[in-house]
Amino acid sequence: MIQATWIRIDHLDAPMGFGSRTPLITWNVEGAKKQSARQICLYEGDQLLWDSGKDGSDAMQMRITDCIFSSRQEISCRIRLWDEEDCAGDWCGTRWEMGLLLPSDWKADWITGNYRARKQKRYPVDCFRKSFFVKNVKKARLYLTACGLYEAELNGKRVGRFVMAPGVTDYRRRVQYQTYDVTDLLSGGENILTVQLADGWYRGGCGALGQRNQYGTETKLLAQLEITAEDGSRTVIASDGSWQWSDDGPIRFADPKDGEIIDAGRIPGYGGRAKATSHPVIPSASDNVPVWEQEHFVPKRSTAPNGKLLLDFGQNIAGFVRFRASARGGAQIRIRLGEMLDKEGNLTLSNIQVNLPGVCSPLQEIRYTCREGLNEYRTRFAVFGFQYAEVDADADVDLEEMESIAVYSALERTGWFRCSDEALNRFADAAVWSAKGNHLDSPTDCPTRERLGWAGDAQIFFNTASYFFNYAAFSKKYLRDLYDWQKPDGKLPQIAPDGGVLLPMKPLDGSAGWADAGVLIPYRFLKRYGDTSVLTEFYEGMVQYTEFVIRRIGKKALYAKPLKIPKELRRFAVNTGASYGEWAEPADVYPTSFFETSHIHADISTAYTVCVLDCMAEMSGLLGKETDSKRYRYLASLCREAYQAMAETAEYTLDTDRQASLVRPLYFDLLTEKQAEYARKRLLQALENYNWRLGTGFLSTPLILDVLSGTDPDAAYRLLENRELPGWLFMAESGACTVWESWEGPFAQEGIASLNHYSKGAVCEWLFSTMCGIRIEGQNHFRIAPQPGGHFTFAKAEYHSIYGKVASEWHRTEEGTVFRVAVPCNCIAKICLPDGRTETTGAGVTEFFCAF
Ligand code: BGC
């Protein structure tokens, strides 16, 4: 019988404290070939709130725009489908709960510790306490947020699973709150709510130098506990000046990058009172997935050459440490965490630490003073990027247990890849781990050195991330971060949420390939999820950004080299606006140095201008804005002509061994036919000259295999299979369990040697889209065009798309290649086989055979 499964509300699973008034309901179909009609009903308790009626559509998503939702409503959502024979299935359902939708819902005051915070000083974690009496509790919700990081307990029990809450935003513009069901934590009589408040991103270390006070100096907390009694009456326990406060608790220091200093013998006295303060922003629900503790790893222990205890957790992660130790009161434990060992075999942080006079960041250490007896520690307010720990403990400390705990946003896994080459499997796993290590409420470049929401990295990795994970809610939250920053002239940032940008980096806001994320991510989101809300929410901002980009056309920065192309074409080249360029190519292709790399790149800027205009032309067309669409298309064609002229000059010649300079114009379709033909051949020559090793940086790494497989699939495989430096499989063969920032990995060019940077893992998109050939073509439609090749004897990808689970695998036999394709219910796939056959299949598993 037909039924709706995998029902999601704005891509979330049964959200609590949901903020959207126009939720998108999506589902998959099971138990039938086709969905011929659907009906959605929303209830609050037994009361019907909204009924779509039976509507004869096969779409597996419906946005509800005409139901009036109110704060705190508990909605039960029921879906009924009809199959191809018009037989109705059973009702299936999910639920969600609305958060606080109106500013007037907030009764609580912002509170802060009772001290005057100074910028230069560091402070211990604040401890707040509120005691209250309740009886006959039917339901209780705690709405909680902070400028800083909070962790709450009710009657000594941890509230919720969210860690590093409330997540990261530009707190000056947006503060997101969480909603917890705390009904079961309350008891009749006296109850005690305690909350710890730490610096977090708000005033703790951000960016390469661990700059502090990025968003403010006074950390603060907002808490509202709403208790509904059996008789329906509601009591509100709200943060205010009556809350007890002290800062004498065990956490003496907490910094998100540097770590924690704990004095376990301390117990907060709560001897003072909280101070009421204010914040200009009304908190909103993030409608993003929560951040949770995830996998735990037990280490292998050994003694390092320096005599210290060395722990190898076996996986490079971003996360916490947990231990149990029996000790004498006052005994010391010092733990330093890092990604690698030096030549001698001792822990080193040299690949991730910035060391300048007066600055050393990140420290990644825990300093722990034991209490007498059993000590139990879990990190709360810091996240470390590490695989190894060096433990320096007093002789009488008995470290009984130690674990590392991965901490990341609870993105649902949606993509799996396997093939006959274990090195490629390991690389794909490394990319997944780098994704896990760099998605903590916001995407980051790495979890160590900078730990910033670099827009370039996020756009580069979007397609890969959204194969591996249900990425919709997360990426939408990131788009909000980007657009929260937008300047009146339309400019978008290099990093979002704002923060961590050093003075010399300021001119790089608006950087081509980085700021373009504001258009490229919505465009890819739309293709992936068929969810037009990105247009509703961000189109205006995108137009403003596009105008910003358009204003750069024809301009030349004072210090830019003049372009040697005809004047009438120069008017359409972009020779202004500093950008990061290709970034992090192999050292012998183009050495990376900040000052040399981050200047004007007329070719890259012109190319990305075309790319932005092309995406905008398509998206505005979709919205029926024909005038906009025509204008963008026209401008793109003029910029293309300018690019074509540039490609004939010595400066930007296509006669180059620099792979990125050939891949980029080919991928963005910038060249004349003749130039393209030349560039394709020249790319093969460039690869040959570089021994079929990879020479691209951040921007073109996700593009190169696509470009090659378009004309010469063997060449794509030859490059993929390369096991020498630089190459994807070189990383895997070198034991990388996360993706390196630089091709050279731990031996990288100075300063860019993080071992957990997902950007170069963006090639995984190709494993799904081309090697196994799974692409979404539109609503309920796939195109499956697997492209076997190289030495691979089998490959298999499964992808739980928005329209259901689709899979494609192939394996070689003596006689030829067998293809197996699984298409989800209610969907159609056009299968394109390498022998030129095309077939259209509906739901189910189908096998095909090709004689080669
Ligand atoms: C970061 C990158 C970022 C880049 C800008 C680096 O230091 O780690 O991932 O995109 O700067 O080019």
Coordinates of N, CA, C and O and ligand atoms in Angstrom, one line a residue, residues 445-446 449-450 454 456-457 514 580 583 698 741 752 757 759, ligand 1:
D445 N 36.6 26.3 7.4 CA 37.7 25.8 6.6 C 38.4 24.6 7.2 O 38.6 23.6 6.6
C446 N 38.7 24.8 8.5 CA 39.3 23.7 9.3 C 38.9 23.9 10.7 O 38.5 25.0 11.1
R449 N 43.2 26.0 12.8 CA 43.9 27.2 12.7 C 42.9 28.4 12.7 O 43.0 29.3 13.5
E450 N 42.1 28.5 11.6 CA 41.2 29.6 11.5 C 39.8 29.3 12.0 O 39.2 30.1 12.6
W454 N 34.6 30.3 5.9 CA 35.0 30.7 4.6 C 34.0 30.4 3.5 O 33.7 29.2 3.3
G456 N 34.2 30.7 0.2 CA 34.8 29.9 -0.9 C 34.7 28.4 -0.7 O 34.2 27.6 -1.4
D457 N 35.2 28.0 0.5 CA 35.2 26.6 0.8 C 33.8 26.0 0.8 O 33.6 24.9 0.3
W514 N 34.7 33.4 -3.7 CA 34.4 33.3 -2.3 C 33.0 33.9 -2.0 O 32.0 33.2 -1.7
Y580 N 41.0 35.8 -3.9 CA 42.0 34.7 -3.5 C 42.5 33.9 -4.6 O 43.3 33.0 -4.4
W583 N 43.9 29.5 -5.4 CA 44.3 29.2 -4.0 C 44.7 27.8 -3.7 O 44.0 26.8 -4.1
F698 N 42.0 25.2 -4.9 CA 40.6 25.1 -4.3 C 39.6 25.1 -5.4 O 38.7 24.3 -5.5
E741 N 44.6 20.3 3.6 CA 44.4 21.7 3.0 C 45.3 21.8 1.8 O 44.9 22.3 0.7
I752 N 49.9 26.8 5.5 CA 48.6 26.2 5.1 C 48.8 24.7 5.1 O 48.8 24.1 4.1
H757 N 40.8 20.0 6.0 CA 40.2 21.0 5.2 C 39.4 20.4 4.1 O 40.0 19.8 3.3
S759 N 38.0 21.2 1.4 CA 37.9 21.8 0.0 C 38.3 20.8 -1.1 O 37.6 20.6 -2.1
Ligands
BGC1 C1 41.7 29.2 4.7 C2 40.9 28.8 3.5 C3 40.4 30.0 2.8 C4 41.5 30.8 2.4 C5 41.2 32.0 1.6 C6 42.8 30.1 4.2 O1 43.7 30.5 5.1 O2 42.1 28.2 5.5 O3 40.3 27.6 3.5 O4 39.4 29.8 1.9 O5 42.4 31.1 3.4 O6 41.9 31.8 0.5

